[in-house]
Amino acid sequence: MSTDAPSGPPEIGQLRNVLSESPNWFPIEFDLRADSVVFVRLTRTEYDEASFLDARMFGSPPPPARYPWGEVERATEGLPERCHFIFHISHVGSTLLSRLLGQHRDVFALREPAVFRTLADAHLALNHPRCPWTPAEFVRRTGVFLSLYSRTFVPDQTAVIKATSYVGELSEMFLNRIPTARAVLMFVPPRTFLRALLGGAMTDITRAVGKRLFRLNRRLECPRWKLSDLSPGEAVAMTWLCEMLALSAAAARFPDRCLWVNFDRFLQNPVSGLAEAFQHLNVDAAATEVQKICSGPLLGQYAKAPTQKYDADLRERLLQQGEALHAAEIHKGMKWLESAFSLSAVTRLLNAARIAPQVQSEFLPP
């Protein structure tokens, strides 16, 4: 199938044919206020190079094409929803895994489409008076975007979509909607997470901490914690628990379709870890091909900025630095988790995920 497409935005009358032919026109924004979808034209190379499928991928944005929601919905009617997912808590190598998987001819890797974040925010507001949609409308609109993200350049490819971390709240719903979909669920043990986030990625925590605390209290069906009571380390620990419980809900409901990947363990044997991920996603990858992918440059690059050198040794040095600089807050975070794990509602949700004992033990503070 050709990856070429006219450079100008398609007319509304052409929209169905253009969207059905290839992923060249990508829905980069869902404008809720105008109830319209903004598309940009992307080449296969631009998809492959992008760490984030949002405005950050452009130095200067290309000319957009905006279409009313009703026209987009009509143009996508009947397009299949056929994809797999990578869901994860933040800073656990999900971009690296996506890039490694994307080296296979049968995988079309998409990383963090911005519209999923819009849908996650809308999901948070469902049943609120200011939410623009009913739950049924939300589900219908979500299906349109899943069909758009399922398009591939080659007929035998399958899209593997890496979502943003807090989109994991939708993981159970996505898997329920697409019976053939499988998911890789990526995490690290809580101490690793605390060392990494306190050591240099706190903006990922602070900008979403309120929403995550709301989600956690809602999932546990009680307003147990207040934002004002959390220290930085406790806020990081709460973030870990919130996102882990979201992923656990998907794993508990669809255990055979979810693969837990501990990134600390993955780095100890990436060839074995990548082979397991391919097998889980029903991708036929020979051992020699997996070895070749892992022998390439990706494991020595920072996945979100491939021009920067980054490997397992550098990661470990940074984690040790985080431990040394933030020992007090790491201790607070681990104590907070210890208290959280004393709650039957928390342990019940994690146990329901049916995680193997050798993995489940890593959830618990030492």
Tab-separated table of C-alpha atoms in Angstrom:
chain	number	residue	atom	x	y	z
A	1	MET	CA	0.000	0.000	0.000
A	2	SER	CA	1.382	3.413	-0.865
A	3	THR	CA	2.323	5.765	1.959
A	4	ASP	CA	2.007	8.813	-0.267
A	5	ALA	CA	-0.971	11.144	0.011
A	6	PRO	CA	-1.902	14.535	-1.389
A	7	SER	CA	-0.123	17.262	0.555
A	8	GLY	CA	-3.213	19.442	0.891
A	9	PRO	CA	-6.010	18.727	3.376
A	10	PRO	CA	-8.689	16.463	1.917
A	11	GLU	CA	-12.100	17.885	1.148
A	12	ILE	CA	-14.928	16.643	3.355
A	13	GLY	CA	-16.249	14.591	0.466
A	14	GLN	CA	-12.881	12.825	0.201
A	15	LEU	CA	-12.432	12.321	3.922
A	16	ARG	CA	-13.689	8.751	4.153
A	17	ASN	CA	-11.493	7.507	1.309
A	18	VAL	CA	-8.415	9.328	2.618
A	19	LEU	CA	-8.820	8.125	6.201
A	20	SER	CA	-9.440	4.557	5.040
A	21	GLU	CA	-6.350	4.384	2.834
A	22	SER	CA	-3.572	4.939	5.372
A	23	PRO	CA	-2.629	6.677	8.636
A	24	ASN	CA	-1.129	9.624	6.713
A	25	TRP	CA	-3.732	11.977	8.185
A	26	PHE	CA	-3.372	11.734	11.936
A	27	PRO	CA	-5.900	13.134	14.477
A	28	ILE	CA	-3.601	15.204	16.660
A	29	GLU	CA	-6.198	17.206	18.598
A	30	PHE	CA	-9.782	16.842	19.726
A	31	ASP	CA	-11.135	20.355	20.236
A	32	LEU	CA	-13.923	19.863	22.753
A	33	ARG	CA	-15.076	23.466	22.685
A	34	ALA	CA	-15.521	23.502	18.906
A	35	ASP	CA	-16.448	19.790	18.772
A	36	SER	CA	-13.999	19.234	15.964
A	37	VAL	CA	-10.953	17.106	15.199
A	38	VAL	CA	-7.650	18.527	13.975
A	39	PHE	CA	-5.597	16.346	11.627
A	40	VAL	CA	-2.015	16.722	10.447
A	41	ARG	CA	-0.283	14.840	7.658
A	42	LEU	CA	2.479	12.507	8.849
A	43	THR	CA	4.853	10.270	6.938
A	44	ARG	CA	5.860	6.812	8.148
A	45	THR	CA	9.266	8.249	9.092
A	46	GLU	CA	7.658	10.939	11.211
A	47	TYR	CA	5.633	8.301	13.052
A	48	ASP	CA	8.771	6.228	13.638
A	49	GLU	CA	10.783	9.163	14.955
A	50	ALA	CA	8.125	10.681	17.216
A	51	SER	CA	8.392	10.117	20.948
A	52	PHE	CA	5.058	11.894	21.442
A	53	LEU	CA	2.276	12.178	18.889
A	54	ASP	CA	1.383	15.718	19.873
A	55	ALA	CA	2.586	19.278	19.295
A	56	ARG	CA	6.017	18.454	20.760
A	57	MET	CA	6.954	16.493	17.649
A	58	PHE	CA	7.079	19.619	15.478
A	59	GLY	CA	9.569	22.455	15.308
A	60	SER	CA	6.961	24.386	13.381
A	61	PRO	CA	3.570	22.687	13.087
A	62	PRO	CA	2.460	21.659	9.577
A	63	PRO	CA	-0.766	23.057	8.155
A	64	PRO	CA	-3.638	21.423	10.045
A	65	ALA	CA	-6.971	20.271	8.703
A	66	ARG	CA	-9.998	20.725	10.949
A	67	TYR	CA	-13.257	18.815	10.537
A	68	PRO	CA	-16.525	18.866	12.503
A	69	TRP	CA	-17.002	15.847	14.746
A	70	GLY	CA	-20.030	14.609	12.839
A	71	GLU	CA	-18.072	14.474	9.575
A	72	VAL	CA	-15.227	12.538	11.204
A	73	GLU	CA	-17.634	10.061	12.773
A	74	ARG	CA	-19.336	9.438	9.435
A	75	ALA	CA	-16.008	9.115	7.616
A	76	THR	CA	-14.735	6.460	10.025
A	77	GLU	CA	-17.870	4.338	10.169
A	78	GLY	CA	-16.939	0.696	9.722
A	79	LEU	CA	-13.184	1.145	10.203
A	80	PRO	CA	-11.931	-1.727	12.361
A	81	GLU	CA	-10.681	-1.317	15.899
A	82	ARG	CA	-7.662	-3.600	15.806
A	83	CYS	CA	-4.692	-2.756	17.974
A	84	HIS	CA	-2.646	-3.649	21.043
A	85	PHE	CA	-1.467	-1.405	23.863
A	86	ILE	CA	1.382	-0.528	26.167
A	87	PHE	CA	0.032	0.850	29.450
A	88	HIS	CA	2.396	1.890	32.201
A	89	ILE	CA	3.187	4.007	35.196
A	90	SER	CA	5.578	6.840	34.281
A	91	HIS	CA	9.340	6.518	33.776
A	92	VAL	CA	9.442	2.756	33.322
A	93	GLY	CA	10.958	2.366	29.847
A	94	SER	CA	7.692	2.270	27.920
A	95	THR	CA	9.039	4.474	25.127
A	96	LEU	CA	12.069	2.210	24.794
A	97	LEU	CA	9.906	-0.899	24.588
A	98	SER	CA	7.688	0.791	21.997
A	99	ARG	CA	10.702	1.630	19.848
A	100	LEU	CA	12.087	-1.905	20.167
A	101	LEU	CA	8.757	-3.450	19.191
A	102	GLY	CA	8.453	-0.998	16.314
A	103	GLN	CA	11.593	-2.440	14.721
A	104	HIS	CA	9.557	-5.481	13.689
A	105	ARG	CA	7.942	-5.338	10.261
A	106	ASP	CA	4.560	-6.422	11.639
A	107	VAL	CA	4.324	-3.703	14.313
A	108	PHE	CA	3.206	-0.130	13.741
A	109	ALA	CA	4.226	1.659	16.933
A	110	LEU	CA	2.370	4.786	18.019
A	111	ARG	CA	3.522	6.731	21.060
A	112	GLU	CA	1.299	8.843	23.278
A	113	PRO	CA	-1.388	10.243	20.982
A	114	ALA	CA	-2.574	13.475	22.559
A	115	VAL	CA	-6.262	12.688	22.035
A	116	PHE	CA	-6.024	9.810	24.519
A	117	ARG	CA	-5.096	12.357	27.184
A	118	THR	CA	-8.151	14.426	26.247
A	119	LEU	CA	-10.314	11.321	26.565
A	120	ALA	CA	-8.787	10.466	29.942
A	121	ASP	CA	-9.648	13.939	31.238
A	122	ALA	CA	-13.187	13.633	29.868
A	123	HIS	CA	-13.556	10.233	31.519
A	124	LEU	CA	-12.587	11.803	34.824
A	125	ALA	CA	-15.461	14.269	34.434
A	126	LEU	CA	-18.164	11.811	33.354
A	127	ASN	CA	-21.473	12.357	35.183
A	128	HIS	CA	-20.334	15.831	36.193
A	129	PRO	CA	-22.666	18.642	35.058
A	130	ARG	CA	-19.860	20.276	33.075
A	131	CYS	CA	-18.964	17.121	31.182
A	132	PRO	CA	-20.014	17.583	27.523
A	133	TRP	CA	-20.916	13.903	27.004
A	134	THR	CA	-22.997	11.162	28.479
A	135	PRO	CA	-21.138	7.905	29.242
A	136	ALA	CA	-22.611	6.358	26.092
A	137	GLU	CA	-21.432	9.305	23.996
A	138	PHE	CA	-17.962	9.021	25.520
A	139	VAL	CA	-17.742	5.347	24.593
A	140	ARG	CA	-18.875	6.027	21.035
A	141	ARG	CA	-16.354	8.809	20.526
A	142	THR	CA	-13.569	6.726	22.024
A	143	GLY	CA	-14.301	4.019	19.473
A	144	VAL	CA	-13.808	6.450	16.603
A	145	PHE	CA	-10.298	7.308	17.758
A	146	LEU	CA	-9.412	3.691	18.421
A	147	SER	CA	-10.340	2.918	14.823
A	148	LEU	CA	-8.235	5.838	13.566
A	149	TYR	CA	-5.234	4.699	15.603
A	150	SER	CA	-5.683	1.127	14.367
A	151	ARG	CA	-4.852	2.098	10.776
A	152	THR	CA	-1.484	0.919	9.457
A	153	PHE	CA	0.643	1.522	6.393
A	154	VAL	CA	0.951	-2.198	5.629
A	155	PRO	CA	-2.029	-4.602	5.680
A	156	ASP	CA	-0.317	-7.248	7.834
A	157	GLN	CA	0.798	-4.762	10.490
A	158	THR	CA	-0.895	-4.279	13.838
A	159	ALA	CA	-0.818	-0.968	15.666
A	160	VAL	CA	0.706	-1.080	19.151
A	161	ILE	CA	-0.275	2.096	20.967
A	162	LYS	CA	1.771	3.322	23.908
A	163	ALA	CA	-0.494	5.539	25.975
A	164	THR	CA	0.503	8.310	28.371
A	165	SER	CA	0.792	7.018	31.942
A	166	TYR	CA	-2.475	8.413	33.294
A	167	VAL	CA	-4.381	6.993	30.318
A	168	GLY	CA	-3.961	3.670	32.108
A	169	GLU	CA	-7.227	4.570	33.816
A	170	LEU	CA	-8.875	3.630	30.510
A	171	SER	CA	-6.982	0.353	30.057
A	172	GLU	CA	-9.810	-1.869	31.288
A	173	MET	CA	-12.327	-0.085	29.067
A	174	PHE	CA	-10.099	-0.316	25.971
A	175	LEU	CA	-9.509	-4.044	26.442
A	176	ASN	CA	-13.194	-4.636	27.022
A	177	ARG	CA	-14.058	-2.773	23.839
A	178	ILE	CA	-11.554	-4.619	21.612
A	179	PRO	CA	-11.735	-8.366	22.364
A	180	THR	CA	-8.611	-9.149	20.323
A	181	ALA	CA	-6.464	-6.467	21.968
A	182	ARG	CA	-3.609	-7.373	24.259
A	183	ALA	CA	-1.697	-5.142	26.628
A	184	VAL	CA	1.775	-4.905	28.072
A	185	LEU	CA	1.616	-3.387	31.560
A	186	MET	CA	4.926	-1.784	32.574
A	187	PHE	CA	5.999	-0.883	36.091
A	188	VAL	CA	8.923	-0.718	38.486
A	189	PRO	CA	8.875	-1.502	42.217
A	190	PRO	CA	7.960	1.479	44.409
A	191	ARG	CA	11.474	2.207	45.681
A	192	THR	CA	12.809	2.427	42.135
A	193	PHE	CA	9.920	4.725	41.234
A	194	LEU	CA	10.622	6.986	44.207
A	195	ARG	CA	14.329	7.153	43.417
A	196	ALA	CA	13.664	8.018	39.775
A	197	LEU	CA	10.915	10.597	40.203
A	198	LEU	CA	12.328	12.424	43.209
A	199	GLY	CA	15.668	12.466	41.436
A	200	GLY	CA	14.543	14.520	38.480
A	201	ALA	CA	11.012	14.103	37.147
A	202	MET	CA	8.813	15.749	39.769
A	203	THR	CA	7.001	17.832	37.163
A	204	ASP	CA	5.324	14.599	36.059
A	205	ILE	CA	3.994	14.283	39.586
A	206	THR	CA	3.039	17.840	40.479
A	207	ARG	CA	1.046	18.640	37.343
A	208	ALA	CA	-1.275	15.644	37.770
A	209	VAL	CA	-1.141	14.869	41.496
A	210	GLY	CA	-4.618	16.259	42.219
A	211	LYS	CA	-6.271	14.222	39.481
A	212	ARG	CA	-4.452	11.082	40.550
A	213	LEU	CA	-5.450	11.491	44.165
A	214	PHE	CA	-9.063	11.981	43.070
A	215	ARG	CA	-8.878	8.813	40.963
A	216	LEU	CA	-7.310	6.811	43.793
A	217	ASN	CA	-9.891	7.886	46.355
A	218	ARG	CA	-12.672	7.200	43.853
A	219	ARG	CA	-11.341	3.730	43.061
A	220	LEU	CA	-11.181	2.915	46.777
A	221	GLU	CA	-14.673	4.392	47.165
A	222	CYS	CA	-13.719	6.743	49.979
A	223	PRO	CA	-11.957	10.135	50.339
A	224	ARG	CA	-9.184	8.635	52.437
A	225	TRP	CA	-6.317	11.031	51.645
A	226	LYS	CA	-6.015	14.801	51.201
A	227	LEU	CA	-3.564	16.480	48.861
A	228	SER	CA	-2.450	18.966	51.498
A	229	ASP	CA	-1.314	16.102	53.741
A	230	LEU	CA	1.135	14.599	51.238
A	231	SER	CA	4.861	15.327	51.276
A	232	PRO	CA	6.720	15.103	47.940
A	233	GLY	CA	7.732	11.506	48.619
A	234	GLU	CA	4.209	10.581	49.636
A	235	ALA	CA	2.832	12.222	46.483
A	236	VAL	CA	5.170	10.068	44.373
A	237	ALA	CA	4.129	6.948	46.293
A	238	MET	CA	0.461	7.851	45.828
A	239	THR	CA	1.069	8.269	42.089
A	240	TRP	CA	2.630	4.814	41.929
A	241	LEU	CA	-0.317	3.258	43.741
A	242	CYS	CA	-2.951	5.113	41.700
A	243	GLU	CA	-1.532	3.985	38.378
A	244	MET	CA	-0.765	0.456	39.560
A	245	LEU	CA	-4.357	-0.021	40.690
A	246	ALA	CA	-5.622	1.220	37.329
A	247	LEU	CA	-3.475	-1.346	35.525
A	248	SER	CA	-4.421	-4.025	38.043
A	249	ALA	CA	-8.097	-3.512	37.200
A	250	ALA	CA	-7.351	-4.399	33.570
A	251	ALA	CA	-5.162	-7.365	34.540
A	252	ALA	CA	-7.759	-8.706	36.962
A	253	ARG	CA	-10.482	-8.655	34.342
A	254	PHE	CA	-8.359	-9.820	31.393
A	255	PRO	CA	-5.499	-11.837	32.902
A	256	ASP	CA	-4.683	-13.782	29.732
A	257	ARG	CA	-4.474	-10.599	27.667
A	258	CYS	CA	-2.194	-8.629	29.994
A	259	LEU	CA	1.552	-9.097	30.422
A	260	TRP	CA	3.231	-7.457	33.427
A	261	VAL	CA	6.748	-6.199	32.660
A	262	ASN	CA	9.007	-5.061	35.482
A	263	PHE	CA	11.438	-2.703	33.721
A	264	ASP	CA	14.190	-3.358	36.271
A	265	ARG	CA	14.058	-7.031	35.292
A	266	PHE	CA	13.662	-6.250	31.614
A	267	LEU	CA	16.995	-4.435	31.584
A	268	GLN	CA	18.722	-7.431	33.131
A	269	ASN	CA	17.840	-9.519	30.054
A	270	PRO	CA	16.296	-7.366	27.310
A	271	VAL	CA	16.470	-10.127	24.696
A	272	SER	CA	14.311	-12.420	26.809
A	273	GLY	CA	11.983	-9.550	27.799
A	274	LEU	CA	11.487	-8.388	24.215
A	275	ALA	CA	10.870	-11.938	22.995
A	276	GLU	CA	8.209	-12.371	25.679
A	277	ALA	CA	6.532	-9.111	24.653
A	278	PHE	CA	6.480	-10.125	20.989
A	279	GLN	CA	5.011	-13.510	21.883
A	280	HIS	CA	2.331	-11.920	24.066
A	281	LEU	CA	1.326	-9.583	21.240
A	282	ASN	CA	1.145	-12.531	18.805
A	283	VAL	CA	4.025	-11.180	16.722
A	284	ASP	CA	6.123	-13.859	15.073
A	285	ALA	CA	9.685	-12.809	15.897
A	286	ALA	CA	12.565	-15.267	15.450
A	287	ALA	CA	15.232	-15.415	18.140
A	288	THR	CA	17.821	-14.072	15.713
A	289	GLU	CA	15.613	-11.095	14.897
A	290	VAL	CA	15.053	-10.271	18.574
A	291	GLN	CA	18.799	-10.506	19.181
A	292	LYS	CA	19.470	-8.188	16.250
A	293	ILE	CA	16.988	-5.597	17.505
A	294	CYS	CA	18.551	-5.627	20.979
A	295	SER	CA	22.050	-5.392	19.501
A	296	GLY	CA	21.120	-2.192	17.715
A	297	PRO	CA	21.535	1.358	19.050
A	298	LEU	CA	18.238	1.690	20.924
A	299	LEU	CA	19.392	0.263	24.265
A	300	GLY	CA	22.169	2.862	24.362
A	301	GLN	CA	19.940	5.870	23.651
A	302	TYR	CA	17.488	7.916	25.660
A	303	ALA	CA	14.273	6.700	24.036
A	304	LYS	CA	12.468	10.043	24.271
A	305	ALA	CA	15.469	11.890	22.778
A	306	PRO	CA	17.503	9.364	20.765
A	307	THR	CA	20.407	11.746	20.178
A	308	GLN	CA	21.241	11.505	23.894
A	309	LYS	CA	23.256	8.561	25.210
A	310	TYR	CA	21.533	6.604	27.966
A	311	ASP	CA	21.884	3.008	29.066
A	312	ALA	CA	21.243	0.729	32.038
A	313	ASP	CA	24.477	1.724	33.768
A	314	LEU	CA	23.712	5.445	33.558
A	315	ARG	CA	20.181	4.787	34.760
A	316	GLU	CA	21.482	2.921	37.794
A	317	ARG	CA	23.906	5.743	38.638
A	318	LEU	CA	21.072	8.265	38.476
A	319	LEU	CA	18.889	6.055	40.673
A	320	GLN	CA	21.684	5.798	43.244
A	321	GLN	CA	22.057	9.562	43.135
A	322	GLY	CA	18.322	9.945	43.725
A	323	GLU	CA	18.546	7.591	46.698
A	324	ALA	CA	21.381	9.610	48.239
A	325	LEU	CA	19.773	13.008	47.704
A	326	HIS	CA	16.211	12.129	48.694
A	327	ALA	CA	16.539	9.423	51.327
A	328	ALA	CA	14.165	11.146	53.755
A	329	GLU	CA	11.359	11.547	51.207
A	330	ILE	CA	11.889	8.026	49.883
A	331	HIS	CA	11.426	6.783	53.454
A	332	LYS	CA	8.222	8.819	53.796
A	333	GLY	CA	6.899	7.441	50.526
A	334	MET	CA	7.611	3.851	51.503
A	335	LYS	CA	5.965	4.332	54.894
A	336	TRP	CA	2.918	5.823	53.169
A	337	LEU	CA	2.702	2.775	50.928
A	338	GLU	CA	3.084	0.466	53.888
A	339	SER	CA	0.070	2.150	55.447
A	340	ALA	CA	-1.862	1.965	52.169
A	341	PHE	CA	-1.151	-1.746	51.852
A	342	SER	CA	-2.761	-2.315	55.232
A	343	LEU	CA	-6.098	-1.385	53.642
A	344	SER	CA	-8.097	-4.394	52.532
A	345	ALA	CA	-9.435	-2.505	49.512
A	346	VAL	CA	-5.900	-1.995	48.184
A	347	THR	CA	-4.713	-5.564	48.699
A	348	ARG	CA	-7.965	-6.919	47.262
A	349	LEU	CA	-7.517	-4.960	44.047
A	350	LEU	CA	-3.889	-6.018	43.632
A	351	ASN	CA	-4.582	-9.645	44.466
A	352	ALA	CA	-7.386	-9.686	41.901
A	353	ALA	CA	-4.813	-8.830	39.233
A	354	ARG	CA	-3.478	-12.395	39.573
A	355	ILE	CA	0.124	-11.320	39.418
A	356	ALA	CA	2.633	-14.114	39.827
A	357	PRO	CA	4.058	-14.314	43.381
A	358	GLN	CA	7.580	-13.340	42.316
A	359	VAL	CA	6.175	-10.127	40.811
A	360	GLN	CA	3.546	-9.392	43.410
A	361	SER	CA	6.157	-9.424	46.199
A	362	GLU	CA	7.788	-6.402	44.587
A	363	PHE	CA	4.707	-4.300	45.231
A	364	LEU	CA	5.238	-4.565	48.946
A	365	PRO	CA	7.620	-2.240	50.768
A	366	PRO	CA	10.579	-4.076	52.353
